[in-house]
Coordinates of N, CA and C and ligand atoms in Angstrom, one line a residue:
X144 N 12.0 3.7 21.8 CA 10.9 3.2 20.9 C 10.7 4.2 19.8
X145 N 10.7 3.4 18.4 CA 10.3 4.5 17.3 C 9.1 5.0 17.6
X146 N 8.6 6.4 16.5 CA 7.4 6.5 16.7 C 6.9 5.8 15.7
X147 N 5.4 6.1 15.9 CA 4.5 5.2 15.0 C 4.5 5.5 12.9
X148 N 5.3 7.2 13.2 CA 5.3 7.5 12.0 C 6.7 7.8 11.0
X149 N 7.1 7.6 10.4 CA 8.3 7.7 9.8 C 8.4 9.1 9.5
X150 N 9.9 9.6 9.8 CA 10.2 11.2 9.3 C 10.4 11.0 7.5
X151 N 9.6 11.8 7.3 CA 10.3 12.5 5.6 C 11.3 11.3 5.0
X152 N 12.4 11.6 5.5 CA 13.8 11.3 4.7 C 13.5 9.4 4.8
X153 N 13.2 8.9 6.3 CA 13.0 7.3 6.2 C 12.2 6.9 5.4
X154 N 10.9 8.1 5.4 CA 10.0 7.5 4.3 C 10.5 7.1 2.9
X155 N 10.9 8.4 2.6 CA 11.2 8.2 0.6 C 12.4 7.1 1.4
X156 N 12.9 6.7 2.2 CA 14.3 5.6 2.1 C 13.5 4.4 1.6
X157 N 12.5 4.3 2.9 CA 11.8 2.9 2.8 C 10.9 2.6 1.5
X158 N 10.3 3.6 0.9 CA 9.8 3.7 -0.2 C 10.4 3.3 -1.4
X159 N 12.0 3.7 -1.4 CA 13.0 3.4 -2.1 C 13.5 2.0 -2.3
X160 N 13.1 1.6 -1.5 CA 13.6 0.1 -0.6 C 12.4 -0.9 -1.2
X161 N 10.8 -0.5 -1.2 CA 10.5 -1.5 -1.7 C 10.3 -1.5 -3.0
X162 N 9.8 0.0 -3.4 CA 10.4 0.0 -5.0 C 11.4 -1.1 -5.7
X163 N 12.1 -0.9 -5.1 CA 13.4 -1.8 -6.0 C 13.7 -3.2 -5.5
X164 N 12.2 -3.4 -4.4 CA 12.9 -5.2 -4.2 C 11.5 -5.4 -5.2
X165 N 10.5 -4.5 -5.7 CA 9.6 -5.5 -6.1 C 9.4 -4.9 -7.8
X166 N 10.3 -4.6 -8.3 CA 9.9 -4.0 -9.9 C 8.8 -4.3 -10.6
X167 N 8.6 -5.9 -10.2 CA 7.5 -6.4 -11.4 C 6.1 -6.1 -10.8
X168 N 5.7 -5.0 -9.5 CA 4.9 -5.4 -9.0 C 3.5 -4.6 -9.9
X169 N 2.5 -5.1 -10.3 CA 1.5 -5.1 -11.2 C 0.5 -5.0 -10.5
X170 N -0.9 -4.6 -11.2 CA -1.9 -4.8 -11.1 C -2.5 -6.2 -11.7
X171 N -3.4 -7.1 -10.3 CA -3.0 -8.4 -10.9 C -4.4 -9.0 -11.0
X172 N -5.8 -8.3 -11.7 CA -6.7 -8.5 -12.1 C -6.7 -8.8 -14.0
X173 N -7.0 -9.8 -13.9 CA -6.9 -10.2 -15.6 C -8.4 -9.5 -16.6
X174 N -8.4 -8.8 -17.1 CA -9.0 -8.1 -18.0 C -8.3 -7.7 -19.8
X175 N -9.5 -7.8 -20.5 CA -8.9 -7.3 -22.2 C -9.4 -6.1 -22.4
X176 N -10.2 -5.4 -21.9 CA -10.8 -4.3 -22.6 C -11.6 -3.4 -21.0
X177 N -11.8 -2.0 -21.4 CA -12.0 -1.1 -20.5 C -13.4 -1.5 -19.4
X178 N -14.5 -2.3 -20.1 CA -15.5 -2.8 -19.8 C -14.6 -3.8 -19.0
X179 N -14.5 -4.6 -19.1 CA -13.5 -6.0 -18.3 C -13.5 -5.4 -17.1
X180 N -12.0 -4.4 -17.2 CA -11.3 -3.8 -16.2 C -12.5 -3.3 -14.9
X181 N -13.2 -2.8 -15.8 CA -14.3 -2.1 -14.6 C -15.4 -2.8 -14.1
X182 N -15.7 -3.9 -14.7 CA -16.4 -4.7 -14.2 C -15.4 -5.9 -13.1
X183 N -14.1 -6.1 -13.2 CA -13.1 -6.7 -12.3 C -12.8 -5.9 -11.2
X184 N -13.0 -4.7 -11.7 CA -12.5 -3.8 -9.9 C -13.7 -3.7 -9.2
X185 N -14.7 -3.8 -9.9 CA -16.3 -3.6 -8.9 C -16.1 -5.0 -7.9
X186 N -15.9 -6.0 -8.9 CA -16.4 -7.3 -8.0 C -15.2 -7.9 -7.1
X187 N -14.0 -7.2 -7.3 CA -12.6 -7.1 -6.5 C -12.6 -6.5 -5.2
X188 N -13.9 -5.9 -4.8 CA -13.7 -5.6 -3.4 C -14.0 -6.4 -2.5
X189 N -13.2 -6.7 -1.3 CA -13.2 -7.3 -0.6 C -13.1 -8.8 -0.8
X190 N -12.4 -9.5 -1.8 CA -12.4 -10.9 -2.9 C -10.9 -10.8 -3.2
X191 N -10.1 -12.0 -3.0 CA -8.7 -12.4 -3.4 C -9.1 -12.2 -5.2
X192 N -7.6 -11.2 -5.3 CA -7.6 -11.4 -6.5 C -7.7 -12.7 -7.5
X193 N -7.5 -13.8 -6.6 CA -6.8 -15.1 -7.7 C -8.9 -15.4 -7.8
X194 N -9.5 -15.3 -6.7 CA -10.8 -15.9 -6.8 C -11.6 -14.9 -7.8
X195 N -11.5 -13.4 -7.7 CA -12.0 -12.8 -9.0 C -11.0 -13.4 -10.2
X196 N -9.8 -13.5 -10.6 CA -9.3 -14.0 -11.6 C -9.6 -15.5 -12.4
X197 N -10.3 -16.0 -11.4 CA -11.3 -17.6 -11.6 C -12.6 -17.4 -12.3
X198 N -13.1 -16.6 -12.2 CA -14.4 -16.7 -12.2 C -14.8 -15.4 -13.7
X199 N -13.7 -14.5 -13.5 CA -13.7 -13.7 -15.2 C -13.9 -14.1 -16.6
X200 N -13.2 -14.8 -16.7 CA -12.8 -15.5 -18.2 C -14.9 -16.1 -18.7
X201 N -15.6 -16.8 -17.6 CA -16.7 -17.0 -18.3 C -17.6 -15.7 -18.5
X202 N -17.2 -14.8 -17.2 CA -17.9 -13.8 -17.0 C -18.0 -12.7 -18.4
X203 N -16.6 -12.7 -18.3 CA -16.3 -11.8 -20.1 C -16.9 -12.1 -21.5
X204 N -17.1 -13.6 -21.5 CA -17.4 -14.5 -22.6 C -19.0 -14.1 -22.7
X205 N -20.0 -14.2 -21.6 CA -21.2 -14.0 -21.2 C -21.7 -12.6 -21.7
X206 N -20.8 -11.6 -21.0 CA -21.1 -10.1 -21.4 C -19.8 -9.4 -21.6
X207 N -20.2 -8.7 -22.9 CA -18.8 -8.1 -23.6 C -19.1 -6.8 -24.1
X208 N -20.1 -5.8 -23.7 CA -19.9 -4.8 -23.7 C -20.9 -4.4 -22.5
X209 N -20.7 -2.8 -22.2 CA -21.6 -1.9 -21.3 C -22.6 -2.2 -21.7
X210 N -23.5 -2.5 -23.1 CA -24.8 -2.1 -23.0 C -25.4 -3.9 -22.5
X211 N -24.3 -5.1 -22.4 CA -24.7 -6.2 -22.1 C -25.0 -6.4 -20.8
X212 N -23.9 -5.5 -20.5 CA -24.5 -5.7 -18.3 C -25.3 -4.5 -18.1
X213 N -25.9 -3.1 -19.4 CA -26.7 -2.7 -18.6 C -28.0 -3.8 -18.7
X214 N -28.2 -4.3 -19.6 CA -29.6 -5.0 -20.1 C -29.3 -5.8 -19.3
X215 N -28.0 -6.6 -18.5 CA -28.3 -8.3 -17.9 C -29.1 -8.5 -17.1
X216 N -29.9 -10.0 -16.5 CA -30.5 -10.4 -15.7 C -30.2 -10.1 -14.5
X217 N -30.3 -9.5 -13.6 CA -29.9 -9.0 -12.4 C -29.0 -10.4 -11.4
X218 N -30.5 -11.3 -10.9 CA -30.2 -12.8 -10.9 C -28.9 -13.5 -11.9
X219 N -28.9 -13.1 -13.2 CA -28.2 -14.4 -14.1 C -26.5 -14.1 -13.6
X220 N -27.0 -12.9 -13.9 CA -25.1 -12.3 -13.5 C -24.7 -12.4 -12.4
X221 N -25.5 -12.5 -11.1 CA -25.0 -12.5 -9.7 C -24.5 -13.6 -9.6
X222 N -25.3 -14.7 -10.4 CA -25.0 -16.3 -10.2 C -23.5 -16.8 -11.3
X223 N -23.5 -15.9 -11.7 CA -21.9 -15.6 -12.3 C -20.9 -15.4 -11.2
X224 N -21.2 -14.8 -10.5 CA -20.0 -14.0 -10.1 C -20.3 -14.7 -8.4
X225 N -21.2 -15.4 -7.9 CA -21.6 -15.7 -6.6 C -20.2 -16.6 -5.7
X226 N -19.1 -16.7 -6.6 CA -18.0 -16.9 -5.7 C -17.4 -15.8 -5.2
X227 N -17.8 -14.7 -5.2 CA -17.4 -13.5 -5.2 C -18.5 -13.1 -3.4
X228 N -17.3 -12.7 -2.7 CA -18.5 -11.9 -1.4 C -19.6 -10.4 -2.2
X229 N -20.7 -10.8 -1.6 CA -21.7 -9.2 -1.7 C -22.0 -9.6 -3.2
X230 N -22.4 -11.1 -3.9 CA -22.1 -10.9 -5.3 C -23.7 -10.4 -5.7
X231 N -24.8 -10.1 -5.5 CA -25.7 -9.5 -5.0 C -25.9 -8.2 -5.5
X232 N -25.4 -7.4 -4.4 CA -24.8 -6.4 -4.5 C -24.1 -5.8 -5.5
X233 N -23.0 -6.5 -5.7 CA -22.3 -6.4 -6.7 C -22.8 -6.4 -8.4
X234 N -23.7 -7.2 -8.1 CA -24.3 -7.6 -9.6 C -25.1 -6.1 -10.0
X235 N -26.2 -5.9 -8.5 CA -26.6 -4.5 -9.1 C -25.8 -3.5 -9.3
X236 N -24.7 -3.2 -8.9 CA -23.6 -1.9 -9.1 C -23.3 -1.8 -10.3
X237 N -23.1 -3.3 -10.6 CA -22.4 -3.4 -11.8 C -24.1 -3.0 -13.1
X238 N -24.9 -3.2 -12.8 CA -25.8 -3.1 -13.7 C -26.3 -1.6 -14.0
X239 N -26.2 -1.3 -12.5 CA -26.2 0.8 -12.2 C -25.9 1.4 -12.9
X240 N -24.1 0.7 -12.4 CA -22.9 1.3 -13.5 C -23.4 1.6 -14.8
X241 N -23.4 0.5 -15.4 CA -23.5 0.5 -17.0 C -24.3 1.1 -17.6
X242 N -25.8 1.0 -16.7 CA -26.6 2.0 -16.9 C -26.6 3.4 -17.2
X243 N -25.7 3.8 -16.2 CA -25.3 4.9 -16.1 C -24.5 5.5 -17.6
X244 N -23.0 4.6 -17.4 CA -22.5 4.9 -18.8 C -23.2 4.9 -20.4
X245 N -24.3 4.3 -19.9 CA -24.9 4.4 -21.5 C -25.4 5.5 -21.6
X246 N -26.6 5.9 -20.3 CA -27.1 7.0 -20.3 C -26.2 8.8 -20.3
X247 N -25.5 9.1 -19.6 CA -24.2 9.8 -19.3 C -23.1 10.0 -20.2
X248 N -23.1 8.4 -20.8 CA -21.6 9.1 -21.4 C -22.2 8.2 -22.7
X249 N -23.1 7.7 -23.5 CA -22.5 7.5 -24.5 C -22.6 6.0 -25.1
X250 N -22.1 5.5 -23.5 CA -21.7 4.0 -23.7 C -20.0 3.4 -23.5
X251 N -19.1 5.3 -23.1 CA -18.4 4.9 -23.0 C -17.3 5.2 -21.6
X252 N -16.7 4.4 -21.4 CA -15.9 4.6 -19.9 C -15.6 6.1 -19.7
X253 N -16.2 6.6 -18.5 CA -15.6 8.4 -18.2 C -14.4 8.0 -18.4
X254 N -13.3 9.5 -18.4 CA -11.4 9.4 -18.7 C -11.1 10.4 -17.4
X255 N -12.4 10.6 -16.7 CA -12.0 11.6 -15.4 C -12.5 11.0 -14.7
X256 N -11.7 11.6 -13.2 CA -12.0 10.9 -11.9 C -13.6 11.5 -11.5
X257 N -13.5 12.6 -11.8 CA -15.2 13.5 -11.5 C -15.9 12.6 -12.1
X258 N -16.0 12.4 -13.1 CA -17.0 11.3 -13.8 C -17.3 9.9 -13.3
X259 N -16.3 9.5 -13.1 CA -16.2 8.0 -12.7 C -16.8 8.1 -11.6
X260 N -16.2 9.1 -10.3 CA -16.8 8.7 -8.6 C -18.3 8.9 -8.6
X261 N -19.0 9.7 -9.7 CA -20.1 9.9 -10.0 C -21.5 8.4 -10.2
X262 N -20.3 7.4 -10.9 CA -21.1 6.6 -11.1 C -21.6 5.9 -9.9
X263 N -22.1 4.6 -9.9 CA -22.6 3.7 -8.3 C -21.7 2.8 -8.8
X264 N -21.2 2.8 -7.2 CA -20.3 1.5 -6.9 C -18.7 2.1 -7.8
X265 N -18.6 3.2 -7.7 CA -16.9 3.4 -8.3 C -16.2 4.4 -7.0
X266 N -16.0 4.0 -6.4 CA -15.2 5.2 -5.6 C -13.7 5.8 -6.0
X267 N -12.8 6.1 -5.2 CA -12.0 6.8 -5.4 C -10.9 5.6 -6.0
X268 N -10.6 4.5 -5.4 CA -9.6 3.5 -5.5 C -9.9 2.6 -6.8
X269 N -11.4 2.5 -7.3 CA -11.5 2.0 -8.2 C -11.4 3.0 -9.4
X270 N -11.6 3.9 -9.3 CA -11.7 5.4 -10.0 C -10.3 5.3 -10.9
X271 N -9.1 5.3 -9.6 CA -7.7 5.1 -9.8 C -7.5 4.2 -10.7
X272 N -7.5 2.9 -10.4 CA -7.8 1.5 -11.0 C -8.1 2.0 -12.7
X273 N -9.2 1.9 -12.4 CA -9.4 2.9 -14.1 C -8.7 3.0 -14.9
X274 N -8.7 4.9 -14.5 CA -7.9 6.1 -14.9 C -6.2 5.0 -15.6
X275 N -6.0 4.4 -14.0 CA -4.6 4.1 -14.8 C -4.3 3.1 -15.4
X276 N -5.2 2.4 -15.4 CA -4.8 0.5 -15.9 C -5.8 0.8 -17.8
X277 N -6.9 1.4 -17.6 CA -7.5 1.5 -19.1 C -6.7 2.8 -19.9
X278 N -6.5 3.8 -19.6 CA -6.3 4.9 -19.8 C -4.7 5.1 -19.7
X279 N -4.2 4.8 -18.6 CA -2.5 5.5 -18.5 C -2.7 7.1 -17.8
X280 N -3.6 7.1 -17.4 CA -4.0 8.4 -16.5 C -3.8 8.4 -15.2
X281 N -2.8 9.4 -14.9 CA -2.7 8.6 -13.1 C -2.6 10.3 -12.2
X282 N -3.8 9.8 -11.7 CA -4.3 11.1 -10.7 C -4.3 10.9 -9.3
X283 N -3.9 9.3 -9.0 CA -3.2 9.5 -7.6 C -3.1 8.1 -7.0
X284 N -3.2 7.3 -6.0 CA -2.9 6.1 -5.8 C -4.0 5.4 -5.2
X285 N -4.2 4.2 -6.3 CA -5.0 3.4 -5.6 C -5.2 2.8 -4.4
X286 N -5.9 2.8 -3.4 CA -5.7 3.0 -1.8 C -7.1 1.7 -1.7
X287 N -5.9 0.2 -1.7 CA -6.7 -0.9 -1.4 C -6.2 -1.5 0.0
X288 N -7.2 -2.4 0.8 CA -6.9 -2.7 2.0 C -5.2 -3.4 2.0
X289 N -4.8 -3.4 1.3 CA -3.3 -3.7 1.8 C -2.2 -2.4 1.7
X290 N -3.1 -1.7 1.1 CA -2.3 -0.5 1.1 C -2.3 0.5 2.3
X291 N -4.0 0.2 3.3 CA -4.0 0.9 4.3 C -3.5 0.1 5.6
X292 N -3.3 -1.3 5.3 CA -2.6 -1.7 6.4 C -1.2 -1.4 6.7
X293 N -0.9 -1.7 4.8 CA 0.8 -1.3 5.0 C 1.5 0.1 5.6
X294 N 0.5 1.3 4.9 CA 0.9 2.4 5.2 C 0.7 2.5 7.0
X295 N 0.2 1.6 7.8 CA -0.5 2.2 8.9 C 1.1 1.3 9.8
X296 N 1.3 0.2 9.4 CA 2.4 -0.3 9.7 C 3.9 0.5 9.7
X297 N 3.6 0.7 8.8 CA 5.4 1.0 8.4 C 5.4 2.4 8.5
X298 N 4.3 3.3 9.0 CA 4.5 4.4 9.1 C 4.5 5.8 8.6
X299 N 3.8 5.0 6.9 CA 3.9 6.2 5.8 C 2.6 7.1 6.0
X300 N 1.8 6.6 7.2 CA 0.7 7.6 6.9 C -0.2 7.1 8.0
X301 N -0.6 8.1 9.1 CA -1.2 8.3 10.2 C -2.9 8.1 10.4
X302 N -3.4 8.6 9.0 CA -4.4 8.3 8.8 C -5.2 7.0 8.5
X303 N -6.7 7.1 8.9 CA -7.6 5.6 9.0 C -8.4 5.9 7.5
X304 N -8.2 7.1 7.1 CA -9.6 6.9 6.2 C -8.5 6.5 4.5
X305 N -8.7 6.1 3.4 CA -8.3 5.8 2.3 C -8.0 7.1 1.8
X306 N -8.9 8.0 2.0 CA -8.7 9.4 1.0 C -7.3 10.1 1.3
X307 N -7.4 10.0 2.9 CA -6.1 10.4 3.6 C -5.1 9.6 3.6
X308 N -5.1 8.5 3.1 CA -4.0 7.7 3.1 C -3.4 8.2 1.8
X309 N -4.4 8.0 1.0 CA -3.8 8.4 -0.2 C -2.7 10.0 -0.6
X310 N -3.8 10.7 0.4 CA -3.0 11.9 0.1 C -1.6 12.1 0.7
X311 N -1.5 11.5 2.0 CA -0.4 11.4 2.5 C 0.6 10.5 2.0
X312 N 0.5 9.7 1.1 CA 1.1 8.7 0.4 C 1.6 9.8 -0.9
X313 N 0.5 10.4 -1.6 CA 0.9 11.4 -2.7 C 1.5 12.2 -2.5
X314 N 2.2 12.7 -1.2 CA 3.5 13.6 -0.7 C 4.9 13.2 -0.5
X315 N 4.8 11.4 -0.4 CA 5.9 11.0 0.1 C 6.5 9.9 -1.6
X316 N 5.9 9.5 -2.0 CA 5.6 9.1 -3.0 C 6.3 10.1 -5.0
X317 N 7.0 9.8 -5.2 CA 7.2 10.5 -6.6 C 6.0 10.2 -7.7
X318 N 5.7 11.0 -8.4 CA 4.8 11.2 -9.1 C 4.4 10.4 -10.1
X319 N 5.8 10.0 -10.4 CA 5.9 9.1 -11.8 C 5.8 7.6 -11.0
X320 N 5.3 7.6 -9.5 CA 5.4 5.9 -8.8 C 4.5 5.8 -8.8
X321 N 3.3 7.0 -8.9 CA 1.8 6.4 -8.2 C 1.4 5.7 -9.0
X322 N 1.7 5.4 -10.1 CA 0.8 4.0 -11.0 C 1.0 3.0 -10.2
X323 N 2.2 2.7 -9.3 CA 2.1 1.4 -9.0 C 2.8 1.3 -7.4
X324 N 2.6 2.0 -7.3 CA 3.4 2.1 -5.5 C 2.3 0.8 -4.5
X325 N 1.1 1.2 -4.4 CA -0.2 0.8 -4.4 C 0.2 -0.9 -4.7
X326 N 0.3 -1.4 -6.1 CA 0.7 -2.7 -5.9 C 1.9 -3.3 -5.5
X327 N 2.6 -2.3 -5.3 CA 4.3 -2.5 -4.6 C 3.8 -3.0 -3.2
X328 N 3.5 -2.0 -2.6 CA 2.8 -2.2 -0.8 C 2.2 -3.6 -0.8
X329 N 0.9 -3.9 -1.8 CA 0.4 -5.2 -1.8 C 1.3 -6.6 -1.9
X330 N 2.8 -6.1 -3.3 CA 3.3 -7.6 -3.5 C 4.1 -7.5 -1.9
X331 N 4.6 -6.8 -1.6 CA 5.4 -6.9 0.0 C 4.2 -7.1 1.1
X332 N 3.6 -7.2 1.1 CA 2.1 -7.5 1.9 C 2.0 -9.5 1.9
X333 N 1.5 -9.6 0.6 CA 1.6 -11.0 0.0 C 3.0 -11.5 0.9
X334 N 4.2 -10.9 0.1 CA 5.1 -11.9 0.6 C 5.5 -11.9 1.7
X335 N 5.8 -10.8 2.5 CA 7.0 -10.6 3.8 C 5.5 -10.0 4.9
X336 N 5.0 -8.8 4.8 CA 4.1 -7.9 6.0 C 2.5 -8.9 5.6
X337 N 2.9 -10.2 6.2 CA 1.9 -11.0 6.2 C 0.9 -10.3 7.1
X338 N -0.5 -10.6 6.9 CA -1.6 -9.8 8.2 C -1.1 -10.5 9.2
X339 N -1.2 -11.6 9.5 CA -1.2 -12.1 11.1 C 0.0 -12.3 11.2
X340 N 1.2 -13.0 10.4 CA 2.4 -13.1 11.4 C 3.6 -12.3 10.4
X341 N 3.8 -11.1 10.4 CA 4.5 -10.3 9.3 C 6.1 -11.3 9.8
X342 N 7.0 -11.4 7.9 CA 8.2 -11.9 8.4 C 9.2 -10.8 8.5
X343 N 9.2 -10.3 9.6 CA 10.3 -9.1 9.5 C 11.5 -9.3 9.7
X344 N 11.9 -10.5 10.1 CA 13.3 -10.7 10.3 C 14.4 -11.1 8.4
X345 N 13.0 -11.0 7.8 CA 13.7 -10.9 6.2 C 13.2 -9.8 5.4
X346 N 12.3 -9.0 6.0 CA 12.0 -7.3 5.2 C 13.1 -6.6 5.3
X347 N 13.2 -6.1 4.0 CA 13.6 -5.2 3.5 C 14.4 -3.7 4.5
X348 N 13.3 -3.5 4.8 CA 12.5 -1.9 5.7 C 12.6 -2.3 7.4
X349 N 12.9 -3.5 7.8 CA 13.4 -4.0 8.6 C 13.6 -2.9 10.0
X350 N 15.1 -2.3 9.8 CA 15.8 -1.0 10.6 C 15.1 -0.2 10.4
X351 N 14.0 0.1 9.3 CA 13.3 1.8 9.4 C 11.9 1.5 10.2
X352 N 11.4 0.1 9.9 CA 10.1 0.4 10.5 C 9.9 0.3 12.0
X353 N 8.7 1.1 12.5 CA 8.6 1.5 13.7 C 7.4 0.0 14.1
X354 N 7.3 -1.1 13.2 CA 6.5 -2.1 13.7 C 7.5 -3.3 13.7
X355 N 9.0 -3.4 13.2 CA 9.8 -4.2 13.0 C 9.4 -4.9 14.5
X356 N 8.9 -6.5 14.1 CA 9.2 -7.5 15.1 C 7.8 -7.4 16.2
X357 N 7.1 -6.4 16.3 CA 5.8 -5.9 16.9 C 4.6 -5.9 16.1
X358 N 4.1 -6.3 14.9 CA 3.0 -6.2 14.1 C 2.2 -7.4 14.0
X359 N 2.6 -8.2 14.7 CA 1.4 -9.8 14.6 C 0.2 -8.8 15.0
X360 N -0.7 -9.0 14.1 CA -2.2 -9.5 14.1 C -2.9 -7.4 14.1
X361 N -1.7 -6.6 13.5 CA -1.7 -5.2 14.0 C -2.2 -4.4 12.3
Ligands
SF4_38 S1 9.5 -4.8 9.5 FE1 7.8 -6.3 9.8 S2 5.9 -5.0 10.2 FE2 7.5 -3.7 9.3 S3 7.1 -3.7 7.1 FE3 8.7 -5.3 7.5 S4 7.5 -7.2 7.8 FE4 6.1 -5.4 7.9

């Protein structure tokens, strides 16, 4: 029986492996502008991208800069976004946020990670999100629930918490990947390392992983 963790050399193999089955793999939140983007990653937690992707296009139209969601109705906006889980919640983060940014910066998006995790409601993965989708700044890998199932699967990384996933992912990982490794793991997630019934008899990574044919419901 494999172990649970892949050596070094399997890693960068498998890594190698889905790299190149998935090229086009993107960041698949629809946004025009830096405000967009960060008002899409707030309300993207825990929400199918296609259902945040529904519900944007009025959202954007409604409010189109930071100083519009710091001023918005707390209520008006929630009821915008209320296909969205936690939209509540969400509404105030997003109103925190902006607050914040007006106050702090200006009115305009921090370009650092120190800045960003500073605000409410940005942590490290949305930070990432950011940094690299507004900016082209990439200080390390976005670490979304498909990314900590995948890495916990296939071996790339031992750790439960995101921070540690990530770092452990930033050792196995080439530098110039972390913009998009992150949505690599997710399009192979989507298609083949389904959550409940992974199709491993047609992955890729197949022979390297230590869950090949063992991962229902894992
Ligand atoms: S072999 Fe199965 S569990 Fe492992 S990555 Fe492929 S689909 Fe997922």
């Amino acid at each position: 029986m494999q172990s649970a963790l892949l050596g070094k050399e399997e890693a960068k193999k498998a890594i190698a492996l889905l790299r190149s089955s998935y090229k086009d793999a993107h960041y698949y939140l629809d946004f025009k502008n830096d405000i967009d983007l960060v008002v899409a990653a707030i309300i993207s937690a825990q929400t199918r991208d296609e259902v945040v992707n529904s519900i944007t296009p009025a959202l954007f139209s409604r409010y189109r800069t930071v100083q519009d969601y710091a001023r918005a109705d707390e209520a008006e906006l929630a009821g915008y976004i209320s296909r969205v889980s936690f939209a509540a919640a969400k509404a105030k983060n997003i109103i925190r946020t902006c607050s914040a940014i007006m106050e702090r910066h200006g009115g305009k998006i921090p370009r650092t990670m120190e800045q960003l995790v500073e605000l409410p409601g940005i942590g490290r993965k949305t930070a990432n999100t950011i940094l690299i989708n507004a900016y082209g700044i990439v200080e390390g890998i976005p670490v979304d629930t498909w990314v900590i199932k995948l890495s916990g699967r296939i071996g790339l990384s031992g750790s439960k918490d995101p921070e540690g996933i990530e770092r452990d992912l930033m050792g196995l990982v080439d530098r110039e990947d972390w913009r998009n490794f992150g949505y690599v793991l997710k399009a192979h997630g989507k298609a083949i390392c389904q959550s409940q019934v992974p199709l491993c008899s047609k992955c890729v990574i197949n022979k390297l992983c230590p869950k090949n044919g063992v991962a229902k419901n894992r």
